[in-house]
mmCIF file of C-alpha atoms in Angstrom:
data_model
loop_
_atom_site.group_PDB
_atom_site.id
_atom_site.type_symbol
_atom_site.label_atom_id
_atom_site.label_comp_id
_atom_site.label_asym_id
_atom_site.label_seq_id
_atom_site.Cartn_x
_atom_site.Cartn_y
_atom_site.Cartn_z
ATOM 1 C CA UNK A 29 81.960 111.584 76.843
ATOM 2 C CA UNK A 30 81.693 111.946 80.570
ATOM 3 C CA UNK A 31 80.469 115.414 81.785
ATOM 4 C CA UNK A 32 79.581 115.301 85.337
ATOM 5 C CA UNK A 33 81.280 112.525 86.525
ATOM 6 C CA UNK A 34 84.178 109.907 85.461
ATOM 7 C CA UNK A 35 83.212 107.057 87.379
ATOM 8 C CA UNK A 36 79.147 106.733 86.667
ATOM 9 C CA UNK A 37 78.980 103.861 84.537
ATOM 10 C CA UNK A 38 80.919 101.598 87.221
ATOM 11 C CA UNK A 39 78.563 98.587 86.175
ATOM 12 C CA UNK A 40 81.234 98.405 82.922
ATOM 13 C CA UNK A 41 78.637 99.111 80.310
ATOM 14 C CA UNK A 42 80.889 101.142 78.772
ATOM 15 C CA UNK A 43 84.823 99.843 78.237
ATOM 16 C CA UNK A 44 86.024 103.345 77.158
ATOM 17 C CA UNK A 45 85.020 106.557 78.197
ATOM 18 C CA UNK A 46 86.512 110.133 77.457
ATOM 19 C CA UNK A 47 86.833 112.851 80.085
ATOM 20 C CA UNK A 48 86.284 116.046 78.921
ATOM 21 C CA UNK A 49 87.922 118.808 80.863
ATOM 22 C CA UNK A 50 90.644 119.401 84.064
ATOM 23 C CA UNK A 51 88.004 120.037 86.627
ATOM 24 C CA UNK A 52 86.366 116.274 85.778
ATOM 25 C CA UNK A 53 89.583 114.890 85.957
ATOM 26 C CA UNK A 54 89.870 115.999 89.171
ATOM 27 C CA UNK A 55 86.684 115.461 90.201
ATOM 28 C CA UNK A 56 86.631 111.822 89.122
ATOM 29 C CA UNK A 57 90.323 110.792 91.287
ATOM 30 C CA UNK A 58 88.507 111.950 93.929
ATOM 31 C CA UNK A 59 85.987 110.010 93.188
ATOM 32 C CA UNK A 60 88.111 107.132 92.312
ATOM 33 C CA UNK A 61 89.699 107.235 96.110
ATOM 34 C CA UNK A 62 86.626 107.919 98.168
ATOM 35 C CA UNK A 63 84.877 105.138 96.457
ATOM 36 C CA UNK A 64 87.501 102.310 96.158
ATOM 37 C CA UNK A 65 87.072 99.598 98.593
ATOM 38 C CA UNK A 66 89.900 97.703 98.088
ATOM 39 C CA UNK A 67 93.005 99.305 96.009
ATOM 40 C CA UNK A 68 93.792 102.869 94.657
ATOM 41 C CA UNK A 69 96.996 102.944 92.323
ATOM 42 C CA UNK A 70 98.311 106.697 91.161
ATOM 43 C CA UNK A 71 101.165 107.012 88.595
ATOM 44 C CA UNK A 72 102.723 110.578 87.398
ATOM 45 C CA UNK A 73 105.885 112.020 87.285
ATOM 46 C CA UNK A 74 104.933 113.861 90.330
ATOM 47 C CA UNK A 75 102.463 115.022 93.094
ATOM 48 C CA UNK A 76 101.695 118.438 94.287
ATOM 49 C CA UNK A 77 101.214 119.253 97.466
ATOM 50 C CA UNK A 78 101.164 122.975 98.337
ATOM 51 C CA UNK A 79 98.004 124.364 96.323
ATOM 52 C CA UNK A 80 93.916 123.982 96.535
ATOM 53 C CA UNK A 81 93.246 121.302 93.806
ATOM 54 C CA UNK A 82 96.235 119.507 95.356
ATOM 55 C CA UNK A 83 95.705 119.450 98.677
ATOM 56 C CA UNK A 84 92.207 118.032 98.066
ATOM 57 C CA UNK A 85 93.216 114.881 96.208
ATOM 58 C CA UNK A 86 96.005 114.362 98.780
ATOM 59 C CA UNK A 87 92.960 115.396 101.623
ATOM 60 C CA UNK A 88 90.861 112.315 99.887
ATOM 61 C CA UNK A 89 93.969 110.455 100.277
ATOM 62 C CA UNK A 90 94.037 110.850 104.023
ATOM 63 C CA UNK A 91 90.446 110.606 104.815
ATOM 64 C CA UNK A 92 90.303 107.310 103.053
ATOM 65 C CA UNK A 93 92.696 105.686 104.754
ATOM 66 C CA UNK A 94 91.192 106.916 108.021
ATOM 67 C CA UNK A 95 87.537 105.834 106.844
ATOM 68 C CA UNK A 96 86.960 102.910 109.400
ATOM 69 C CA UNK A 97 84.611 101.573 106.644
ATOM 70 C CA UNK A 98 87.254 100.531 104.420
ATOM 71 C CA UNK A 99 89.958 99.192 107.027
ATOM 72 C CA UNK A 100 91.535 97.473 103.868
ATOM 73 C CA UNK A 101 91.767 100.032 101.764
ATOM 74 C CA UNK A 102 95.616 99.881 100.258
ATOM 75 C CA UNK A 103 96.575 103.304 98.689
ATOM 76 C CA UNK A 104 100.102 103.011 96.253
ATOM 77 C CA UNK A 105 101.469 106.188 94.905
ATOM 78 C CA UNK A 106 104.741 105.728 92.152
ATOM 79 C CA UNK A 107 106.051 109.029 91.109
ATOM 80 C CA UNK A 108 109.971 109.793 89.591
ATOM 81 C CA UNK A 109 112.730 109.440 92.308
ATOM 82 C CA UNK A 110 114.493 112.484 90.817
ATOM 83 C CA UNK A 111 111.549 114.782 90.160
ATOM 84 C CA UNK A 112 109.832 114.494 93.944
ATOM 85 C CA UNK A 113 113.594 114.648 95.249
ATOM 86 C CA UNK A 114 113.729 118.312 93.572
ATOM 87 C CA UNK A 115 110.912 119.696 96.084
ATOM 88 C CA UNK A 116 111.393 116.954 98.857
ATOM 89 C CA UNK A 117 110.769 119.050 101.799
ATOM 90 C CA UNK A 118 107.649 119.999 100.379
ATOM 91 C CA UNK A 119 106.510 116.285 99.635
ATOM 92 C CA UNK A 120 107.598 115.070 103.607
ATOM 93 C CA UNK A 121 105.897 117.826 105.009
ATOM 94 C CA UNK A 122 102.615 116.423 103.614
ATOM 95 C CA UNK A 123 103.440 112.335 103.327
ATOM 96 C CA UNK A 124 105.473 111.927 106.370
ATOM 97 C CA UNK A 125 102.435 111.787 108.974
ATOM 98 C CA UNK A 126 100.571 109.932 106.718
ATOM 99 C CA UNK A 127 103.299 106.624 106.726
ATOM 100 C CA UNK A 128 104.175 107.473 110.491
ATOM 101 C CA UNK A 129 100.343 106.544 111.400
ATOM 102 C CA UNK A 130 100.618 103.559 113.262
ATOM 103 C CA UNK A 131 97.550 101.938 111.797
ATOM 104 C CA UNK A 132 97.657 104.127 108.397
ATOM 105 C CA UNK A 133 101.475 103.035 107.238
ATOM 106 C CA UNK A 134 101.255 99.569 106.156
ATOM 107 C CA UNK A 135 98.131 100.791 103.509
ATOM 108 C CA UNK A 136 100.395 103.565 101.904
ATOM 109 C CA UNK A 137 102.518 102.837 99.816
ATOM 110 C CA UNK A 138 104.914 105.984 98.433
ATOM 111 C CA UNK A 139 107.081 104.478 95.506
ATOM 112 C CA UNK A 140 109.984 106.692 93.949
ATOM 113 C CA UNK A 141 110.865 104.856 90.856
ATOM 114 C CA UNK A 142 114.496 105.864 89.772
ATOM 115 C CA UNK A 143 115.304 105.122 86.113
ATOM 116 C CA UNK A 144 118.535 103.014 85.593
ATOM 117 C CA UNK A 145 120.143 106.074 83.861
ATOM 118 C CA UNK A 146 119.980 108.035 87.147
ATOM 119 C CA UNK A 147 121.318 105.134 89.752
ATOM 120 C CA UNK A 148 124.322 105.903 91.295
ATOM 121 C CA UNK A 149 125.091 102.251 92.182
ATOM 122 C CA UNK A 150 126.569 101.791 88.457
ATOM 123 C CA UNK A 151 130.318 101.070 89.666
ATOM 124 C CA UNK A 152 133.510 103.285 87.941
ATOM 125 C CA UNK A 153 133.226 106.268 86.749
ATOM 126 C CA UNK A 154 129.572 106.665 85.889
ATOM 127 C CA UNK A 155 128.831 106.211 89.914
ATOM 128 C CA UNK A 156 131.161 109.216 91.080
ATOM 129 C CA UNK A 157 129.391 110.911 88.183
ATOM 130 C CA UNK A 158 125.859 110.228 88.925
ATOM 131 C CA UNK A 159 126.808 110.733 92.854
ATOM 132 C CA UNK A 160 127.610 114.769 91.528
ATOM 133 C CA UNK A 161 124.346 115.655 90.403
ATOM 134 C CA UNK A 162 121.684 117.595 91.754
ATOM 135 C CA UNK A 163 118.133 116.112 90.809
ATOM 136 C CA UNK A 164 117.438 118.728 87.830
ATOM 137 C CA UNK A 165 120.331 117.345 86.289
ATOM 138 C CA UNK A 166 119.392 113.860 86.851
ATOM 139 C CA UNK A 167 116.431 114.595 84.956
ATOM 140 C CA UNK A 168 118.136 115.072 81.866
ATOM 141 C CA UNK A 169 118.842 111.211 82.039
ATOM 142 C CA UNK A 170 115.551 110.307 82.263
ATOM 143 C CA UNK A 171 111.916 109.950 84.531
ATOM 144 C CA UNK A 172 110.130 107.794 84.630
ATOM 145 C CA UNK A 173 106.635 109.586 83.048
ATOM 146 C CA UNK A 174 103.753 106.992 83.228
ATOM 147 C CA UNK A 175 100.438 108.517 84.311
ATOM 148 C CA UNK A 176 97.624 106.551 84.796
ATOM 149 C CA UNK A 177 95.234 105.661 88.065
ATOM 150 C CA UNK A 178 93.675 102.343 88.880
ATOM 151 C CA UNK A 179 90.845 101.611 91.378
ATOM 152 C CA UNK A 180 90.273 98.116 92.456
ATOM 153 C CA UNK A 181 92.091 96.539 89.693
ATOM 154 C CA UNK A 182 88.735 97.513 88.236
ATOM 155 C CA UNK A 183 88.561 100.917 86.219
ATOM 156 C CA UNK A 184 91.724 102.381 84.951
ATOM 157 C CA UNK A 185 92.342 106.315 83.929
ATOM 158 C CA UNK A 186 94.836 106.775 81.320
ATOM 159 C CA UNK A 187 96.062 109.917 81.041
ATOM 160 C CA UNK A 188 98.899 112.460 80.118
ATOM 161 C CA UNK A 189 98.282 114.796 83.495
ATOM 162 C CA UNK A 190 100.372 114.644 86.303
ATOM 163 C CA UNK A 191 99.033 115.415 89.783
ATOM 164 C CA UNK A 192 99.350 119.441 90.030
ATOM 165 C CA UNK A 193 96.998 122.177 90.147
ATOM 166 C CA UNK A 194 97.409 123.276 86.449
ATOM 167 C CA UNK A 195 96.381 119.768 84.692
ATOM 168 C CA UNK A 196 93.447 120.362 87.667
ATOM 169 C CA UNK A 197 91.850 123.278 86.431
ATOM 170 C CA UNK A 198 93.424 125.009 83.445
ATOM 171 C CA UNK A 199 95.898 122.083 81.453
ATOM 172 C CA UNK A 200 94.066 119.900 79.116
ATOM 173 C CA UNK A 201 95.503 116.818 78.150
ATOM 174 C CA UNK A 202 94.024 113.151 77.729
ATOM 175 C CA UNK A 203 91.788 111.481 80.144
ATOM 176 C CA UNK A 204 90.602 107.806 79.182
ATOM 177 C CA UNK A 205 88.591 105.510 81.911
ATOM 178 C CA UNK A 206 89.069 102.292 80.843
ATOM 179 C CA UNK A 207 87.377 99.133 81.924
ATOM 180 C CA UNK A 208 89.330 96.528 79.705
ATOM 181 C CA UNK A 209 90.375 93.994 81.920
ATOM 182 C CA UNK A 210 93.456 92.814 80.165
ATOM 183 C CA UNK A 211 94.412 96.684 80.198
ATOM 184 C CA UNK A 212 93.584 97.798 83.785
ATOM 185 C CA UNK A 213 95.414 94.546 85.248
ATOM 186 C CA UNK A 214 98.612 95.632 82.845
ATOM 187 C CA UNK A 215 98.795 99.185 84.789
ATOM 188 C CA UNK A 216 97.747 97.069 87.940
ATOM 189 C CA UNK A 217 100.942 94.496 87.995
ATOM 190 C CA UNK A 218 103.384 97.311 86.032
ATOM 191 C CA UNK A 219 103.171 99.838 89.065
ATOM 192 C CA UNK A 220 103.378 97.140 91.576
ATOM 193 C CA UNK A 221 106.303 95.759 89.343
ATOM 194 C CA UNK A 222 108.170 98.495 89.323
ATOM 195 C CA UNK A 223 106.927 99.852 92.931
ATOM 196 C CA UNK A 224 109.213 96.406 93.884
ATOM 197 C CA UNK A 225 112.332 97.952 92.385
ATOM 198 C CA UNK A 226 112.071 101.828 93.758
ATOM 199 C CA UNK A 227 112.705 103.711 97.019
ATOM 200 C CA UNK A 228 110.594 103.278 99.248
ATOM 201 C CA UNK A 229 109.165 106.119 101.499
ATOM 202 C CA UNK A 230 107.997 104.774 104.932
ATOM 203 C CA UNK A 231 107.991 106.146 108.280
ATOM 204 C CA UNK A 232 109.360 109.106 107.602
ATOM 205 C CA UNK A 233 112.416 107.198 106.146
ATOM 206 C CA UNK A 234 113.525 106.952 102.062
ATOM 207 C CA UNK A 235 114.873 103.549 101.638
ATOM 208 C CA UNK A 236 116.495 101.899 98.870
ATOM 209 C CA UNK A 237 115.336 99.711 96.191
ATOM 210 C CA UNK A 238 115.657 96.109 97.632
ATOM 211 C CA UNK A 239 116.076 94.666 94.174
ATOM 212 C CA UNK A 240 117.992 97.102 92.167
ATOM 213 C CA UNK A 241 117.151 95.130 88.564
ATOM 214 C CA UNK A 242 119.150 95.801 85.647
ATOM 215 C CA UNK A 243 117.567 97.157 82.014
ATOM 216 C CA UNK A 244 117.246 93.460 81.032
ATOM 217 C CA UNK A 245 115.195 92.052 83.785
ATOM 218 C CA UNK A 246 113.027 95.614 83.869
ATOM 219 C CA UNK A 247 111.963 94.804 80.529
ATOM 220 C CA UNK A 248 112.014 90.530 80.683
ATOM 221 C CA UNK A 249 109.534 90.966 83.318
ATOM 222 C CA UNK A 250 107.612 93.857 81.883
ATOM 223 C CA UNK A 251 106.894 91.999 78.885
ATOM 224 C CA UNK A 252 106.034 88.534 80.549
ATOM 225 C CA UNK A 253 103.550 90.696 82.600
ATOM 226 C CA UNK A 254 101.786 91.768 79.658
ATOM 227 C CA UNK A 255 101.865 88.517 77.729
ATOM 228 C CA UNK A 256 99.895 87.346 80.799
ATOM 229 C CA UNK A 257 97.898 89.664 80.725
ATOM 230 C CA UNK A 258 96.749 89.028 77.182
ATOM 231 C CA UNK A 259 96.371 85.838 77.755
ATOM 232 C CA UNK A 260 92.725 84.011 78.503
ATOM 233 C CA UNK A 261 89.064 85.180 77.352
ATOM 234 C CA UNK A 262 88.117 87.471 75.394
ATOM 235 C CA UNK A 263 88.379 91.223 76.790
ATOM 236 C CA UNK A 264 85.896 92.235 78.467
ATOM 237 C CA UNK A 265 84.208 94.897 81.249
ATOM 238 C CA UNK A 266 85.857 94.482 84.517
ATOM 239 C CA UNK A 267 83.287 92.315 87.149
ATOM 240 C CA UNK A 268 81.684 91.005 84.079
#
C-alpha cells in the first residue's frame, strides 16, 4: 500500500498498488504532472477550481506547461460537458489564460465529453427538448463519470474521485496505480477516443464536437480499441 507517495516504484516493480488516503491521492497527481515528461491524461466528471487542494493541482497544471524543461509536455483534461457547463464561469476564469497562451495552447487540451442522451443535434422533437434544458437537468440523462489519470502512457490511477477539494482531503474512495500495459494504454486511447468526439475548449472559445458519432460507432470503436489492446505479449510493467 503506498503511504508517502503514489508514484515511487516508477521502475514497474510493482503492477498494482493501493493508495491509502485523500491527501496521497492528491499528493501523487501532483506528482504525476510535475514528473511526466511526455503526456498527462485526467478523467472525472469534473474539476474544481475555486478552493486550496484545487487550485494546487490546477497550479501544477500551469507550471508544467510553463517548465521550459519539458517543452513537449501535452496536458489533456476530459470532464462531462453538462456538469463543467453548470459552474462555467468559474471553470473560464481559471482555463481560459491557460489555452490563450500563445506557446501553452496547442499542449492543453480541455475536452467536454457530452453523452448522446444530452445532444441537442438529435432532429424532431427530442432537439427542441434537449435545446430547453438547463445543465442540472441534462444531468439526469446522463455524464459521462470515468475517473482515472494517466502519465506517459506509462502508470495509470484508477479511481472513483473526481477532482474537488473533498475527495482531496476528507472523501475516501478508490485509488489504484496501475502499471499494466494493456490497461494503462486502454484509458490512454479511450480518453483520446472520446476527447475526438467532445467540445473542445480552446482559446477562450467552446467548440463543437467535429465528429458527432452516434451510440453505435461510440461503442464499435470502443471495443476495437480494447481488443487491441489485449492483443500481443503477455502483460506486463510498463518500460519493461
Amino acid at each position: 500500500m503506498v503511504e508517502k507517495t503514489g508514484l515511487d516504484d516508477m521502475d514497474g516493480s510493482k503492477l498494482i498498488d493501493i493508495i491509502s488516503d485523500p491527501a496521497v491521492y492528491h499528493r501523487t497527481l501532483i506528482e504525476g504532472i510535475r514528473q511526466a515528461k511526455a503526456s498527462v491524461i485526467l478523467s472525472a466528471l469534473y474539476i474544481g477550481t475555486e478552493k486550496t487542494k484545487e487550485k494546487e493541482l490546477i497550479q501544477a497544471i500551469a507550471e508544467s506547461l510553463a517548465d521550459e524543461s519539458r517543452p513537449n509536455l501535452e496536458i489533456a483534461l476530459l470532464l462531462d460537458y453538462s456538469r463543467t457547463k453548470r459552474a462555467f464561469a468559474s471553470f473560464e476564469a481559471v482555463f481560459r489564460p491557460l489555452t490563450k497562451l500563445t506557446r501553452n495552447s496547442h499542449r492543453l487540451h480541455i475536452w467536454l465529453y457530452e453523452l448522446l442522451s444530452q445532444r441537442a443535434n438529435q432532429g424532431g422533437i427530442r432537439e427542441k427538448l434537449v435545446n430547453c434544458l438547463p445543465p442540472q437537468v441534462k444531468e439526469v440523462l446522463g455524464v459521462y463519470h470515468s475517473k482515472f489519470a494517466v502519465f506517459d502512457d506509462k502508470t495509470a490511477i484508477l479511481t472513483g474521485a473526481n477532482l474537488s477539494e473533498e475527495y482531496f482531503v476528507q472523501r475516501q474512495d478508490r485509488y489504484y496505480i496501475i502499471r499494466y500495459q494493456q490497461v494503462v494504454k486502454f484509458l490512454s486511447g479511450y480518453a483520446k477516443f472520446l476527447g475526438a468526439d467532445s467540445h473542445v475548449y480552446q482559446h477562450g472559445v467552446l467548440q463543437q464536437p467535429k465528429q458527432n458519432l452516434s451510440n453505435g460507432d461510440v461503442r464499435k470503436g470502443i471495443e476495437k480499441l480494447l481488443e487491441d489492446c489485449m492483443k500481443g505479449d503477455k502483460v506486463g510493467a510498463m518500460g519493461k
